[in-house]
Amino acid sequence: PDKKGGWKAYVDGTMLLVTLPPSLPTSLVGTDVENYLYKDAKAAGESLRRSTQVSSSRDSKRTTNFTTTVSAGNAIHCKCHSSARSADRNHPKAPKSEWEGASLRNSRVSCNVILPLVTSKSSKVPLVAVDMALSEYQTAVSNLLGARPKSMLWAVLTDVRLLVLRMAYGEALNTDCGGGSLTSNMNLLFHQFSLAEMFANDAAIDSPEIEKHARTLSGGLVAAVKMINAGDYESGGRSSHTALIGAIADAAPMAVLSCILYHNNRDEENVQSEKELKPHQCRRWEVNKRDFLSALVMTAGRRYAQNINDSGCITSRNRGRAFPSRQSSWDGGEVEGDNQDIDMNATTRRNKGRTSILGKRGLPKIEDYGKALRPMITLYAIFDALSSVYIPNMTDVGIEESAAYVAKKAGECQKAKSIQDLLRIAKITIDHDLIVEDFQRGESAT
């Protein structure tokens, strides 16, 4: 919902970048956090602040609309579909709409081919055909939204964000179009990323401010999390601190997507290094995954406080059973198989020079928030798997193999029988009290 972090400026991280404090804690001054993350993100935030976008987002009462795309995995040649669409429309006795005709031809699976499947290896496809397909896609999105998006890059990324949220919440993906599975929609995700690559390259030339916003967003998120975790962090007042936590929570999913899109094959510890043809072992996600996890847990806490229990895409038409596993172990209380594999180094770093937000009261157990944590921990696992395989310009075979791997991980998370089981599957080994602390941070930022 708009008033619960659903405005575009919250979703795409605009509010995070403009909410970054004017200076870093002393302990972070002169570090890589300042030189390679904070400075660029702060500059992007200042550029956004000078535009009218921020003030209008805060005060506008207009509803923000996004598209959400799902797929049954039926690939159809664009010429074949175009010919069939024309024949249906011009049928002398029983003219049919595009959706009606496509449903009849594809085993009752609705299909309108709004997403062109194009890769860098499509050398046999004429460039004119690619341009036409992309143009038709943009037209379809514009017709759905009622206006042409200011940035197709953000239109695609928000679509991907909704898709991964639907997966994280375990929502049925086959009800919108009459078919489709987790694997077919994971394939869709990779193809959407390929589309985002194209629009990102276009934005770098035609809209450098938009490209800078998308490219620096993940750095801004990491810098913000490291700031609030610094022992010498001074919030500048409760309202500004709450605003920063809320901005972190709202922007976290999009920030991770932009991180994987822009920084997955670069060495985060050597900014002068060349891009690799595989995910770099020191890529931004891998180096800072603890901070991304912290932000996503804050997202869970904030959505819990706002009573947001789904992706936002649920309607009476597509309402399906979420998380098919048994629910009894998610109701709180003790469960068997507690995760004892704790990363003591992470614990020490987080606790150094900083006290719990609850003081001496002690923290509730992680089981008390199991259901609320479940979607974002699942999302973290999906992102972790996605980051381990995604590179720009993937081949069709590479996409199919990678999608199967990420879908398998997502499926395992959806079948987890308890929060302990889910943390094991997601390979999260930090102290549970730290997870609860981040959750309550997000919960209080309302």
XYZ file of C-alpha atoms in Angstrom:
446
model
C 0.000 0.000 0.000
C 1.115 3.585 -0.706
C 1.072 4.680 2.924
C 2.983 1.578 3.988
C 6.140 2.043 1.948
C 4.472 1.404 -1.412
C 5.180 4.773 -3.031
C 7.671 4.589 -5.863
C 10.196 6.783 -4.045
C 10.257 4.298 -1.165
C 10.293 1.181 -3.335
C 13.106 2.341 -5.652
C 15.287 3.669 -2.827
C 14.927 7.356 -3.590
C 13.981 8.049 0.023
C 16.959 6.052 1.265
C 19.433 8.042 -0.801
C 17.983 11.414 0.200
C 17.709 10.347 3.855
C 21.390 9.425 4.205
C 22.916 11.497 7.042
C 25.128 14.415 5.995
C 28.243 12.793 7.438
C 29.578 9.414 8.502
C 30.472 8.299 12.032
C 34.139 9.022 12.733
C 34.968 5.321 12.742
C 33.954 5.048 9.067
C 35.643 8.225 7.787
C 38.442 7.422 5.350
C 37.381 3.800 4.941
C 36.148 2.050 1.811
C 32.619 2.634 3.087
C 33.130 6.369 2.623
C 35.256 6.279 -0.516
C 33.387 3.682 -2.571
C 29.868 3.497 -1.133
C 28.729 6.544 0.807
C 30.131 9.325 -1.404
C 28.540 8.105 -4.633
C 25.234 7.300 -2.915
C 25.164 10.679 -1.185
C 25.853 12.464 -4.471
C 23.002 10.554 -6.113
C 20.756 11.496 -3.199
C 21.606 15.178 -3.525
C 20.812 15.022 -7.224
C 17.447 13.421 -6.466
C 16.745 15.946 -3.728
C 17.089 18.797 -6.207
C 14.423 17.241 -8.396
C 10.696 17.509 -7.745
C 10.369 13.748 -7.445
C 11.001 13.553 -3.689
C 8.620 16.238 -2.491
C 5.847 15.106 -4.802
C 6.211 11.502 -3.619
C 5.772 12.536 -0.017
C 2.730 14.681 -0.550
C 0.997 13.084 -3.526
C -2.299 11.336 -2.895
C -2.230 9.538 -6.221
C -2.005 5.769 -6.135
C 1.254 4.257 -7.317
C 0.739 1.461 -9.834
C 3.232 -1.213 -10.871
C 3.092 -4.198 -13.201
C 3.608 -7.780 -12.094
C 4.444 -10.418 -14.678
C 4.238 -14.210 -14.420
C 4.896 -16.916 -16.975
C 3.838 -20.457 -17.795
C 7.044 -20.794 -19.785
C 5.392 -21.056 -23.201
C 7.749 -19.465 -25.718
C 5.980 -18.361 -28.898
C 7.532 -16.730 -31.938
C 6.503 -13.102 -32.143
C 5.464 -13.382 -35.811
C 3.233 -16.370 -35.083
C 1.517 -14.565 -32.258
C 1.129 -11.387 -34.285
C -0.503 -13.302 -37.142
C -2.834 -15.142 -34.753
C -3.782 -11.928 -32.995
C -4.659 -10.291 -36.299
C -6.686 -13.313 -37.418
C -8.654 -13.372 -34.160
C -9.393 -9.679 -34.292
C -10.543 -9.785 -37.914
C -12.467 -13.064 -37.776
C -15.694 -12.486 -39.819
C -17.996 -14.493 -37.554
C -16.421 -14.681 -34.081
C -13.817 -11.975 -33.459
C -11.825 -12.576 -30.293
C -9.544 -10.561 -28.058
C -5.833 -11.283 -27.852
C -6.139 -12.984 -24.457
C -9.177 -15.076 -25.471
C -7.581 -16.350 -28.655
C -4.250 -17.099 -27.004
C -5.962 -18.997 -24.197
C -7.740 -21.232 -26.687
C -4.511 -22.047 -28.513
C -2.307 -22.668 -25.471
C -4.143 -25.217 -23.353
C -6.144 -22.516 -21.595
C -2.947 -20.704 -20.605
C -3.383 -16.989 -21.249
C -0.548 -15.575 -23.313
C 0.057 -12.150 -24.750
C 3.835 -12.294 -25.349
C 4.510 -8.998 -23.636
C 8.086 -9.961 -22.748
C 10.569 -10.369 -25.624
C 13.091 -13.130 -24.926
C 16.281 -11.670 -26.318
C 19.869 -12.532 -25.404
C 23.244 -11.310 -26.583
C 23.613 -14.586 -28.515
C 20.524 -13.945 -30.673
C 22.649 -13.087 -33.684
C 20.118 -14.589 -36.114
C 17.377 -12.222 -34.970
C 17.323 -8.981 -37.000
C 17.939 -5.862 -34.938
C 14.767 -4.330 -36.342
C 12.750 -7.247 -34.937
C 14.363 -6.796 -31.525
C 13.574 -3.084 -31.508
C 9.993 -3.762 -32.525
C 9.561 -6.371 -29.783
C 10.960 -4.001 -27.159
C 8.697 -1.230 -28.433
C 5.626 -3.470 -28.162
C 6.638 -4.457 -24.639
C 6.927 -0.806 -23.594
C 3.552 -0.088 -25.176
C 1.947 -2.966 -23.265
C 3.393 -1.679 -19.971
C 2.275 1.871 -20.744
C -1.253 0.706 -21.509
C -1.424 -1.193 -18.224
C -0.176 1.762 -16.179
C -2.169 4.365 -18.072
C 0.966 6.358 -18.840
C 4.428 5.756 -20.225
C 6.911 5.049 -17.386
C 9.553 7.717 -16.896
C 12.125 4.938 -16.773
C 11.741 1.481 -18.288
C 14.690 0.349 -16.168
C 12.716 1.010 -12.971
C 9.555 -0.434 -14.522
C 11.323 -3.753 -15.143
C 13.087 -3.811 -11.770
C 9.863 -3.128 -9.850
C 8.245 -5.957 -11.806
C 11.107 -8.272 -10.798
C 10.823 -7.066 -7.192
C 7.169 -8.067 -7.067
C 7.937 -11.444 -8.617
C 10.590 -12.340 -6.027
C 8.300 -11.113 -3.230
C 5.548 -13.394 -4.514
C 8.026 -16.268 -4.449
C 9.217 -15.304 -0.971
C 5.657 -15.310 0.360
C 4.994 -18.680 -1.277
C 2.095 -17.327 -3.301
C 0.541 -19.263 -6.163
C 2.070 -18.121 -9.441
C -0.081 -20.229 -11.762
C -3.443 -18.579 -11.126
C -2.863 -15.338 -13.047
C -2.288 -16.921 -16.433
C -3.681 -20.406 -15.937
C -0.329 -22.175 -15.666
C 3.287 -21.839 -14.651
C 5.594 -23.096 -11.941
C 8.334 -21.811 -9.698
C 10.895 -22.904 -12.284
C 9.152 -21.273 -15.257
C 8.854 -18.024 -13.334
C 12.468 -18.187 -12.242
C 13.339 -18.449 -15.935
C 11.206 -15.358 -16.416
C 13.185 -13.563 -13.724
C 16.468 -14.161 -15.540
C 14.982 -12.971 -18.838
C 13.681 -9.858 -17.098
C 17.185 -9.253 -15.799
C 18.442 -9.483 -19.381
C 15.843 -6.878 -20.314
C 16.935 -4.698 -17.397
C 20.521 -4.900 -18.697
C 19.409 -3.380 -21.999
C 17.472 -0.569 -20.343
C 20.372 0.064 -17.934
C 22.738 0.506 -20.888
C 20.257 2.875 -22.522
C 19.829 4.849 -19.283
C 23.607 5.294 -18.937
C 23.503 7.299 -22.181
C 20.048 8.879 -22.215
C 19.292 9.297 -18.491
C 22.555 9.330 -16.493
C 20.793 10.477 -13.301
C 18.511 7.438 -13.369
C 21.436 5.124 -14.082
C 23.450 6.624 -11.221
C 20.504 6.186 -8.871
C 20.178 2.494 -9.752
C 23.925 1.844 -9.710
C 24.614 3.486 -6.334
C 21.507 2.291 -4.483
C 23.058 -0.887 -3.079
C 26.088 1.050 -1.886
C 23.817 3.509 -0.130
C 22.016 0.657 1.626
C 25.244 -0.986 2.805
C 26.625 2.369 3.986
C 23.401 3.133 5.885
C 23.410 -0.239 7.659
C 27.077 0.100 8.593
C 26.392 3.603 9.930
C 23.600 2.588 12.295
C 25.712 -0.349 13.493
C 28.764 1.812 14.209
C 29.550 2.260 17.883
C 29.947 6.024 17.460
C 26.798 6.525 15.407
C 24.791 9.611 16.371
C 21.296 9.555 14.970
C 20.627 13.289 15.043
C 17.267 12.769 16.688
C 14.637 10.072 16.927
C 12.664 11.215 13.896
C 15.666 11.190 11.556
C 16.801 7.819 12.897
C 13.330 6.332 12.427
C 13.169 7.762 8.902
C 16.526 6.187 8.029
C 15.531 2.773 9.381
C 12.233 2.935 7.493
C 14.011 3.921 4.288
C 16.458 1.027 4.676
C 13.608 -1.420 5.203
C 11.535 -0.188 2.254
C 14.477 -0.079 -0.172
C 16.186 -3.354 0.781
C 14.680 -5.710 -1.859
C 15.289 -3.260 -4.701
C 18.788 -2.459 -3.447
C 19.737 -6.133 -3.602
C 18.354 -6.446 -7.134
C 20.401 -3.441 -8.281
C 23.437 -4.883 -6.491
C 23.194 -8.138 -8.439
C 22.449 -6.343 -11.711
C 25.369 -3.912 -11.521
C 28.015 -5.395 -9.230
C 27.875 -9.190 -9.439
C 30.931 -9.778 -11.601
C 33.168 -7.084 -10.082
C 35.721 -7.271 -7.285
C 34.265 -5.174 -4.462
C 37.671 -4.952 -2.799
C 39.393 -3.659 -5.948
C 37.268 -1.123 -7.803
C 39.828 -0.844 -10.603
C 39.525 -4.525 -11.489
C 37.998 -5.709 -14.740
C 34.622 -7.400 -14.925
C 34.760 -11.185 -14.913
C 32.746 -13.664 -16.954
C 31.396 -15.265 -13.773
C 30.147 -14.027 -10.406
C 33.206 -12.637 -8.612
C 34.118 -14.307 -5.335
C 34.483 -10.831 -3.812
C 31.372 -9.352 -5.393
C 29.391 -6.726 -3.458
C 26.703 -9.154 -2.287
C 29.225 -11.690 -1.021
C 31.344 -9.124 0.815
C 28.365 -7.353 2.394
C 25.716 -10.089 2.666
C 25.559 -9.639 6.442
C 24.472 -6.026 5.936
C 21.950 -6.992 3.261
C 20.525 -9.610 5.612
C 20.234 -6.995 8.361
C 18.310 -4.702 5.993
C 15.955 -7.484 4.849
C 15.228 -8.450 8.458
C 14.344 -4.796 9.119
C 12.017 -5.093 6.124
C 10.359 -8.045 7.837
C 9.904 -6.077 11.056
C 8.488 -3.037 9.297
C 6.037 -5.089 7.238
C 4.997 -6.934 10.402
C 4.244 -3.647 12.170
C 2.297 -2.426 9.148
C 0.286 -5.667 8.997
C 1.513 -6.490 5.480
C 1.078 -10.230 5.065
C 1.652 -10.763 1.348
C 3.461 -9.389 -1.685
C 0.737 -6.860 -2.475
C -0.244 -8.768 -5.632
C -2.943 -10.933 -4.058
C -6.430 -10.524 -5.508
C -9.596 -12.593 -5.291
C -8.677 -14.062 -8.674
C -5.143 -15.210 -7.863
C -5.450 -16.009 -4.175
C -3.758 -19.345 -3.617
C -2.344 -21.283 -0.741
C 0.940 -19.865 0.497
C 3.682 -21.987 2.064
C 2.310 -25.517 1.652
C 4.325 -26.907 4.564
C 2.875 -27.603 8.006
C 2.204 -24.441 9.964
C 2.390 -25.797 13.535
C 6.111 -25.173 13.908
C 5.692 -21.573 12.807
C 3.335 -20.622 15.619
C 6.099 -19.707 18.084
C 7.541 -21.519 21.054
C 10.321 -24.059 21.240
C 11.074 -26.296 18.283
C 13.583 -29.071 17.843
C 16.860 -28.653 15.997
C 17.977 -25.232 17.214
C 20.671 -23.739 15.020
C 23.880 -23.747 17.040
C 26.176 -22.812 14.172
C 26.782 -19.187 15.173
C 29.196 -16.843 13.472
C 30.972 -15.437 16.532
C 33.003 -12.967 14.485
C 29.823 -11.372 13.141
C 28.385 -11.324 16.652
C 31.444 -9.585 18.042
C 31.478 -6.979 15.286
C 27.821 -6.157 15.722
C 28.002 -5.921 19.547
C 31.231 -3.983 19.779
C 30.632 -0.515 21.156
C 26.855 -0.875 20.934
C 24.102 -1.897 23.351
C 20.861 -3.684 22.592
C 17.891 -1.525 21.636
C 16.046 -3.245 24.460
C 18.697 -2.492 27.080
C 18.698 -5.030 29.890
C 15.263 -6.478 29.208
C 16.617 -9.159 26.954
C 15.280 -10.103 23.516
C 12.357 -12.375 22.670
C 13.225 -15.654 21.006
C 13.436 -15.844 17.247
C 10.557 -18.345 17.235
C 8.252 -15.562 18.420
C 8.753 -13.842 15.050
C 9.114 -16.958 12.907
C 6.116 -16.392 10.643
C 6.938 -12.705 10.127
C 10.589 -13.465 9.353
C 9.792 -16.304 6.985
C 9.247 -14.340 3.734
C 12.334 -12.148 4.068
C 14.620 -15.006 5.096
C 13.316 -16.895 2.058
C 13.964 -13.808 -0.059
C 17.521 -13.614 1.306
C 18.115 -17.242 0.296
C 16.742 -16.568 -3.196
C 19.007 -13.539 -3.561
C 22.010 -15.506 -2.310
C 21.400 -18.251 -4.868
C 20.717 -15.711 -7.630
C 23.944 -13.847 -6.882
C 25.948 -17.068 -7.056
C 24.977 -17.715 -10.702
C 23.938 -14.459 -12.394
C 26.177 -12.688 -14.881
C 25.291 -10.202 -17.631
C 24.631 -11.518 -21.136
C 23.722 -15.046 -20.095
C 23.029 -17.663 -22.756
C 19.688 -19.433 -22.980
C 21.267 -22.627 -21.657
C 22.898 -20.704 -18.813
C 19.577 -19.124 -17.914
C 17.776 -22.471 -17.873
C 20.393 -24.139 -15.662
C 20.694 -21.181 -13.295
C 16.927 -20.777 -13.000
C 16.571 -24.440 -12.042
C 19.188 -24.030 -9.316
C 17.614 -20.902 -7.807
C 14.103 -22.380 -8.066
C 15.275 -25.469 -6.173
C 16.599 -23.277 -3.355
C 13.360 -21.282 -3.261
C 11.334 -24.501 -3.162
C 13.395 -25.826 -0.249
C 12.772 -22.606 1.662
C 9.046 -22.750 1.003
C 8.941 -26.292 2.439
C 10.870 -25.392 5.613
C 9.092 -26.740 8.690
C 10.339 -24.132 11.181
C 12.348 -20.941 11.402
C 15.331 -23.030 12.514
C 14.991 -25.222 9.442
C 14.694 -22.158 7.202
C 17.809 -20.524 8.672
C 19.728 -23.740 8.008
C 18.559 -23.857 4.380
C 19.408 -20.167 3.905
C 22.878 -20.744 5.477
C 22.325 -18.028 8.060
C 24.547 -18.748 11.037
C 24.554 -15.552 13.081
C 23.351 -15.125 16.640
C 19.549 -15.238 16.718
C 19.427 -12.304 19.120
C 20.954 -10.103 16.425
C 18.259 -11.129 13.967
C 15.569 -10.312 16.531
C 17.216 -6.960 17.219
C 17.164 -5.994 13.547
C 13.572 -7.186 13.286
C 12.554 -4.937 16.170
C 14.406 -2.034 14.610
C 12.246 -2.343 11.544
C 9.157 -2.891 13.677
C 9.740 0.382 15.527
C 10.266 2.407 12.318
C 6.574 3.061 11.679
